[in-house]
Short mmCIF file of C-alpha atoms in Angstrom, two decimals:
data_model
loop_
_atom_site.label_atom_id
_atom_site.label_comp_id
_atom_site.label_asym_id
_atom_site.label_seq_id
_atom_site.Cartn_x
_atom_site.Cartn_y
_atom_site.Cartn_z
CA UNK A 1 0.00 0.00 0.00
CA UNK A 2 1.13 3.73 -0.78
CA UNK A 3 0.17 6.69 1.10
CA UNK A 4 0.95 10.20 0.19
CA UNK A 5 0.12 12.73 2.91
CA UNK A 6 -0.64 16.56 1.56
CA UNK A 7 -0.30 19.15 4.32
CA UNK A 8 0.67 22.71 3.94
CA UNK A 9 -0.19 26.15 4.46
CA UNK A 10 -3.65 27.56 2.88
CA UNK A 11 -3.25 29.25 -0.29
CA UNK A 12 0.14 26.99 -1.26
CA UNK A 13 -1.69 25.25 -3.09
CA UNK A 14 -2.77 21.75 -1.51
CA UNK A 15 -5.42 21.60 -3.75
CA UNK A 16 -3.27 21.92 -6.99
CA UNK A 17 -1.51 18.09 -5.58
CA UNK A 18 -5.13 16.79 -4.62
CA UNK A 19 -5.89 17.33 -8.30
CA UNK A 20 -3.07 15.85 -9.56
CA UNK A 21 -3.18 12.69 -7.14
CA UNK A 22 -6.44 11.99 -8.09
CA UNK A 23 -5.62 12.13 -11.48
CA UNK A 24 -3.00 9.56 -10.98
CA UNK A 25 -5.85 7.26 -9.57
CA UNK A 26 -5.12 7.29 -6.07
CA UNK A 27 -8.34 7.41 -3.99
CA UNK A 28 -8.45 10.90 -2.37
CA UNK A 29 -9.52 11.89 0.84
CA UNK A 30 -9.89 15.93 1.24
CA UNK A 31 -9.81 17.56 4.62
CA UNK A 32 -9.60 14.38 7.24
CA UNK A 33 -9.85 15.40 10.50
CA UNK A 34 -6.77 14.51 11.52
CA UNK A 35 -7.58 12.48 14.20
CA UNK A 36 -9.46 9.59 11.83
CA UNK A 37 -6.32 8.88 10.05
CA UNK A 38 -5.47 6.12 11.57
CA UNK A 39 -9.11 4.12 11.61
CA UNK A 40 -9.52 5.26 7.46
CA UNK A 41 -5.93 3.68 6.80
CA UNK A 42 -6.84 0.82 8.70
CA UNK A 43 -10.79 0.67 6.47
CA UNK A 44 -8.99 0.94 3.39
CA UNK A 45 -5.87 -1.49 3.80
CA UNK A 46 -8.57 -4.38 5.04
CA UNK A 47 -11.14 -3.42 1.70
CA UNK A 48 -8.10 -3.78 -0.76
CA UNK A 49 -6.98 0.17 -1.86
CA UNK A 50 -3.38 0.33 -2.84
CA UNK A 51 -2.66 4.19 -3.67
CA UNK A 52 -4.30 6.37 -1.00
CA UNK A 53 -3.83 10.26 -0.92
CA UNK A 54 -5.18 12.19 2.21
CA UNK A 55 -5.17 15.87 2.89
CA UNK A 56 -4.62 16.46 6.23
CA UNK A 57 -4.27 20.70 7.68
CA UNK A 58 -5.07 23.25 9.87
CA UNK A 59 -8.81 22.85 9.12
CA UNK A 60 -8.26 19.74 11.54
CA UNK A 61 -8.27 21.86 14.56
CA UNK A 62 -6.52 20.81 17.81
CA UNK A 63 -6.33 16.81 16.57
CA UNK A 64 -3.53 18.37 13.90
CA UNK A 65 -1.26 18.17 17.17
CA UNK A 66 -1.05 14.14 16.87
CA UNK A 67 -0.08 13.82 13.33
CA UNK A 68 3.43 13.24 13.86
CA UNK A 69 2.35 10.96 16.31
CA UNK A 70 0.08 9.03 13.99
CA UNK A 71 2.77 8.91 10.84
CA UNK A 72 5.25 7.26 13.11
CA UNK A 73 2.93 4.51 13.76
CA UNK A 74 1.90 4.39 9.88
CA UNK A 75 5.38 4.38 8.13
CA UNK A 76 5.73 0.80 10.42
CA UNK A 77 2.68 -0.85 8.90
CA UNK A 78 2.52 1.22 5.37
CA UNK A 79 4.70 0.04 2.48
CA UNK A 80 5.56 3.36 1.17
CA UNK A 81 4.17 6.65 3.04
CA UNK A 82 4.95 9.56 1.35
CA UNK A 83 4.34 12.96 2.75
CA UNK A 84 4.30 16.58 0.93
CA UNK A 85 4.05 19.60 2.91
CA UNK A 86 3.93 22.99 0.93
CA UNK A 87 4.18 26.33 1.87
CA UNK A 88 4.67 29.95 0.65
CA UNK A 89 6.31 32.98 1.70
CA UNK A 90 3.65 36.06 3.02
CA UNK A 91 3.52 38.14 0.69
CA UNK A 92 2.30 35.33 -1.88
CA UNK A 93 -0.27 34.15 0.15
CA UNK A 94 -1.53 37.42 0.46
CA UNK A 95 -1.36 37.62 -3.10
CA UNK A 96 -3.36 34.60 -3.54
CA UNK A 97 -6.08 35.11 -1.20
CA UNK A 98 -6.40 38.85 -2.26
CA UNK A 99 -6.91 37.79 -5.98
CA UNK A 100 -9.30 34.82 -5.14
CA UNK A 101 -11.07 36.35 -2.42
CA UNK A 102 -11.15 33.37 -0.50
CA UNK A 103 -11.22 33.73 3.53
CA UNK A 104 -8.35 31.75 5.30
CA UNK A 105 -9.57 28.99 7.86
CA UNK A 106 -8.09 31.05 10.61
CA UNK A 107 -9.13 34.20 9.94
CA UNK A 108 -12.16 35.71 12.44
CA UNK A 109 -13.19 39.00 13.84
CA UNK A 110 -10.35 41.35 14.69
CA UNK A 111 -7.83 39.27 13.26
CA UNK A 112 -6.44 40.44 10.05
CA UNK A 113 -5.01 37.99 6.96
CA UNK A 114 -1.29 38.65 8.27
CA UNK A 115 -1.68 36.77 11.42
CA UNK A 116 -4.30 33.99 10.31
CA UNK A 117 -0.94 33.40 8.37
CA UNK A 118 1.08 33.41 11.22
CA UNK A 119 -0.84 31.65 13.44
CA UNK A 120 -1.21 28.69 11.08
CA UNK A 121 2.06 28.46 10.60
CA UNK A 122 2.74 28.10 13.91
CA UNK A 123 0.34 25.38 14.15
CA UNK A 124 1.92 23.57 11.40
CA UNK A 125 5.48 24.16 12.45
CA UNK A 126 5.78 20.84 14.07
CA UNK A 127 4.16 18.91 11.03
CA UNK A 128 6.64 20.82 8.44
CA UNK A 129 9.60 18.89 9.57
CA UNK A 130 7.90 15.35 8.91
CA UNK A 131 7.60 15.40 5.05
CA UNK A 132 9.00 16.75 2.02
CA UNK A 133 8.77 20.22 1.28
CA UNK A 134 8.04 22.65 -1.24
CA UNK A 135 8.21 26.52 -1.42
CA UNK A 136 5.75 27.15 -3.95
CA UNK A 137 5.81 31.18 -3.80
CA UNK A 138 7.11 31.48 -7.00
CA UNK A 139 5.82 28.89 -8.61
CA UNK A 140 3.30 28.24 -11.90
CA UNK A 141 0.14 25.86 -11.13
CA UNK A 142 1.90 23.54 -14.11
CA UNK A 143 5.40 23.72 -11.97
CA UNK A 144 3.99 22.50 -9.13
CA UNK A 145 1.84 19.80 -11.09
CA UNK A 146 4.75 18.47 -12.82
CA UNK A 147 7.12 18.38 -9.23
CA UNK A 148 3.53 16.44 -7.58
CA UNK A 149 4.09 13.80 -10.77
CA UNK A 150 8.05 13.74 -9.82
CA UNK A 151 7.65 13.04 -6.07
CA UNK A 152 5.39 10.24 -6.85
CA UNK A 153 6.79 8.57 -9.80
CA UNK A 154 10.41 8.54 -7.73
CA UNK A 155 10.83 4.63 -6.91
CA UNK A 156 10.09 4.06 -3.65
CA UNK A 157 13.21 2.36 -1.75
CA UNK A 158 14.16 2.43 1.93
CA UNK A 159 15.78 5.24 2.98
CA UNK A 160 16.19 8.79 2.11
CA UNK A 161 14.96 10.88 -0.58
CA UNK A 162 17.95 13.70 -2.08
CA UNK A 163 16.70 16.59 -3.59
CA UNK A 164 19.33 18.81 -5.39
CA UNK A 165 17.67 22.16 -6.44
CA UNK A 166 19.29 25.26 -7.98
CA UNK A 167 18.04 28.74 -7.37
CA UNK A 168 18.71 32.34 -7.54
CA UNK A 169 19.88 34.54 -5.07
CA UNK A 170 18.01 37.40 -6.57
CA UNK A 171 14.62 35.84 -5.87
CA UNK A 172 15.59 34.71 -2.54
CA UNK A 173 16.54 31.63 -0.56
CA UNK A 174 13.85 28.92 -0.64
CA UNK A 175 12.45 27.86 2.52
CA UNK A 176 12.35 24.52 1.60
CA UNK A 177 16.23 24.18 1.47
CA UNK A 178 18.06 22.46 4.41
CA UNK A 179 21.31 22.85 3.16
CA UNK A 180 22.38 25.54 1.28
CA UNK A 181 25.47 26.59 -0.88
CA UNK A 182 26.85 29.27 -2.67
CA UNK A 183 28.48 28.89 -5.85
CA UNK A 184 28.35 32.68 -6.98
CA UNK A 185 32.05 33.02 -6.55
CA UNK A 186 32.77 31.04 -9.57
CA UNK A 187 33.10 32.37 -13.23
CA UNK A 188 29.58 33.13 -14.46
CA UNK A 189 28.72 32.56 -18.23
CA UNK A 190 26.29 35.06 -17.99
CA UNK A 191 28.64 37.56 -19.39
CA UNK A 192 29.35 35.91 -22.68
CA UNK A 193 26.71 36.80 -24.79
CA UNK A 194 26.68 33.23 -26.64
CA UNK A 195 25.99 31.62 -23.24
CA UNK A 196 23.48 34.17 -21.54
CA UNK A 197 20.81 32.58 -23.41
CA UNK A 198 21.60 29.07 -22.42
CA UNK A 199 21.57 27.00 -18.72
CA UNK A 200 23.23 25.07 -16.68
CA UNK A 201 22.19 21.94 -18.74
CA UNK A 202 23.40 23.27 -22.54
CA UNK A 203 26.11 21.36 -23.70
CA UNK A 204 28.12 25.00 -24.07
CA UNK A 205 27.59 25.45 -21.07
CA UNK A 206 28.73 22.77 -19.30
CA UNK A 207 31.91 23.18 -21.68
CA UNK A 208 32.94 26.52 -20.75
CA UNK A 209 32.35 25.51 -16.79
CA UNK A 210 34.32 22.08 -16.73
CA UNK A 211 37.54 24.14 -18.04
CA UNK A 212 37.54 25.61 -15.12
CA UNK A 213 39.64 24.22 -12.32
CA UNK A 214 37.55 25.78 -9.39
CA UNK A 215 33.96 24.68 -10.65
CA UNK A 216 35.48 20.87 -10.38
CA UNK A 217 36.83 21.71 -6.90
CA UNK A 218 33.84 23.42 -5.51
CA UNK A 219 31.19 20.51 -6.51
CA UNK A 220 33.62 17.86 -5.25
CA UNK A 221 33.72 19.99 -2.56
CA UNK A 222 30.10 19.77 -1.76
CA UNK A 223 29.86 16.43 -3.01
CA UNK A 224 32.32 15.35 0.17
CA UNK A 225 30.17 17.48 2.38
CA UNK A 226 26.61 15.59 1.68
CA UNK A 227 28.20 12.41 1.17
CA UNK A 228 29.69 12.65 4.87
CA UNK A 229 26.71 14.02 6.70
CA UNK A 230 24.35 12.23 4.54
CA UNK A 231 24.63 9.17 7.48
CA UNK A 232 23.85 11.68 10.12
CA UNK A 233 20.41 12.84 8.36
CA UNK A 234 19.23 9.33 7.65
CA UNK A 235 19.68 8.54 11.37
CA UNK A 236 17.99 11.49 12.52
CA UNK A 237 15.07 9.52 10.85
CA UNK A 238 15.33 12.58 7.89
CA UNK A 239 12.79 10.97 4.69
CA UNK A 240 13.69 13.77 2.72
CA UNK A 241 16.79 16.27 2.54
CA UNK A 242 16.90 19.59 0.39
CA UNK A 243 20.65 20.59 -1.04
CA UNK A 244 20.08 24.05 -2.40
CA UNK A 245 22.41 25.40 -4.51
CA UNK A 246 22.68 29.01 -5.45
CA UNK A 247 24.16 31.78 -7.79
CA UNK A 248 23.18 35.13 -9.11
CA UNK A 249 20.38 33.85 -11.30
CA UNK A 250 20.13 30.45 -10.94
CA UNK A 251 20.36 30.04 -14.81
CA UNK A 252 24.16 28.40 -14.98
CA UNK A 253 26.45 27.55 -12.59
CA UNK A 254 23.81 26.51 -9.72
CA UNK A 255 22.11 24.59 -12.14
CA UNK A 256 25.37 22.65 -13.40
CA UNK A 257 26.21 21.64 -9.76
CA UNK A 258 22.80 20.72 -8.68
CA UNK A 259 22.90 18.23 -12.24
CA UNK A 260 26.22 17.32 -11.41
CA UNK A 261 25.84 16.25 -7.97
CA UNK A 262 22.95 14.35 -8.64
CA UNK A 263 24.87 12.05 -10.86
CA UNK A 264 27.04 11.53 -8.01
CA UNK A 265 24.41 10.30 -5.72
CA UNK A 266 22.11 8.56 -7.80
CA UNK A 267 23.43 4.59 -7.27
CA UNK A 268 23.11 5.49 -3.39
CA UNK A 269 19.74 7.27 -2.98
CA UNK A 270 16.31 8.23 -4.29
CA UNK A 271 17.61 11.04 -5.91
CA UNK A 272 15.35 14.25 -7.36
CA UNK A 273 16.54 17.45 -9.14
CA UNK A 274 14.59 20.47 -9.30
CA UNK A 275 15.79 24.25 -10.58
CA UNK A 276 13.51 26.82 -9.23
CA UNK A 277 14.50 30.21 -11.13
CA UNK A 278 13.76 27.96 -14.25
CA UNK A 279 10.39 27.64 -12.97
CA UNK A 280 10.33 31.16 -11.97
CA UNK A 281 11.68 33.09 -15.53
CA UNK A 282 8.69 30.45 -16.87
CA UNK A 283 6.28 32.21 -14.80
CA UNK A 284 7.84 35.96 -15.69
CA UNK A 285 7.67 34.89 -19.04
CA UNK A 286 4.13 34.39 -19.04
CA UNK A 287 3.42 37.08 -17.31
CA UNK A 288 4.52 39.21 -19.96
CA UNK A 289 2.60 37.65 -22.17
CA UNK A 290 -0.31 39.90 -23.73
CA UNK A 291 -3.78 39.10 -23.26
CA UNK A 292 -5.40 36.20 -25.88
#
């Protein structure tokens, strides 16, 4: 039996990886008190279900407080128990809610949208921590969609789950990142005008940066650095660990490490690969689109 687990912070867009879950033909359970988990796990192992998906948040009131509790206790009986938890920086949730219109769960008399946020996610702080997470404030509904369909489709394997993502410094560093390095002091291809254009992943690209001595050092630099604390996090009972890796624009050289490294790590863990200020010139882009 698989079980993913959707939690988050309202407005990051939980209902974006229902959609997609139930597309995949899991059977979906929206807003379970959180306290029922355990007896609809139990209903649905003994009637046959083999792909479950349950969203599980804040709208649980107080019985949210157990769910770390009760996914202990599940990952020993459940084959594969995956869990997403997404969140969002302020101001984008403010965004969201302002252009939708919709009220957050928290929100009452004399408390204003600012700390509904707040106090949610200090609800949810002990939760964050038990699954894998994703900063979706700058993020496209399709971006999103298509990391949902990676974190699933990963092969499921005991152990931990590697994410390498590359990012910009420019937009800020993600939340979701639990490690995080800087590779802005190397070269940037930015400033020749036949690479600006291109990424981390263009075959010029990765020319111009393996000629350079320091680019080999730094990665196997950071390579030694996850490879030797990589026990530690697995015995801290980590499921999933975030290596962020940043420049300027998060166009070329963070992208080229994150790609890199997760060559390096692939035979030895679930390994995913993610590059956020892709995602994020996607979204600019359409942005700037004009009207159809």
């Amino acid at each position: 039996m698989q079980i993913v687990l959707i939690s988050g912070l309202s407005g990051s867009g939980k209902s974006i990886a229902v959609n997609v879950l139930e597309d995949a033909s899991y059977f979906v359970v929206d807003n379970l008190p959180a306290a029922l988990l355990p007896q609809l796990v139990a209903h649905l192992r003994s009637t046959g279900y083999k792909r479950v998906a349950v969203a599980v948040d804040v709208r649980s009131g107080a019985s949210i407080a157990a769910l770390p509790q009760q996914v202990e206790a599940l990952r020993s009986i459940v084959d594969d128990l995956r869990f997403i938890f997404l969140e969002a920086r302020d101001d984008a949730l403010i965004a969201r809610f302002s252009e939708t219109r919709r009220r957050h769960p928290l929100a009452a008399e004399g408390v204003s949208l600012e700390e509904a946020i707040q106090r949610e996610r200090d609800a949810l702080e002990p939760i964050a921590e038990l699954g894998h997470r994703i900063d979706t404030s700058d993020l496209h509904a399709n971006t999103l969609r298509a990391w949902i369909k990676d974190f699933i489709n990963v092969e499921a394997s005991e152990g931990l789950t590697l994410m390498f993502q590359s990012f910009g410094f420019k937009y800020g560093i993600p939340m979701d990142a639990d490690l995080v390095f800087d590779v802005r002091c190397l070269p940037n291809p930015h400033y020749d005008p036949r690479l600006r254009p291109l990424t981390g992943r263009d075959p010029a690209v990765i020319e111009f940066l393996e000629k350079i001595p320091e680019v080999g050092r730094m990665a196997e630099d950071i390579r030694l650095f996850v490879a030797n604390w990589l026990p530690a996090y697995v015995r801290d009972n980590r499921s999933y660990l975030t290596v962020a890796i940043g420049c300027t624009g998060g166009q070329h050289r963070s992208v080229y490490i994150a790609e890199w490294l997760a060559r390096r790590f692939r035979d030895n863990a679930r390994v995913i690969v993610r590059h956020r200020s892709s995602a994020r010139r996607a979204m600019d882009r359409d942005a700037a689109l004009p009207p159809a």
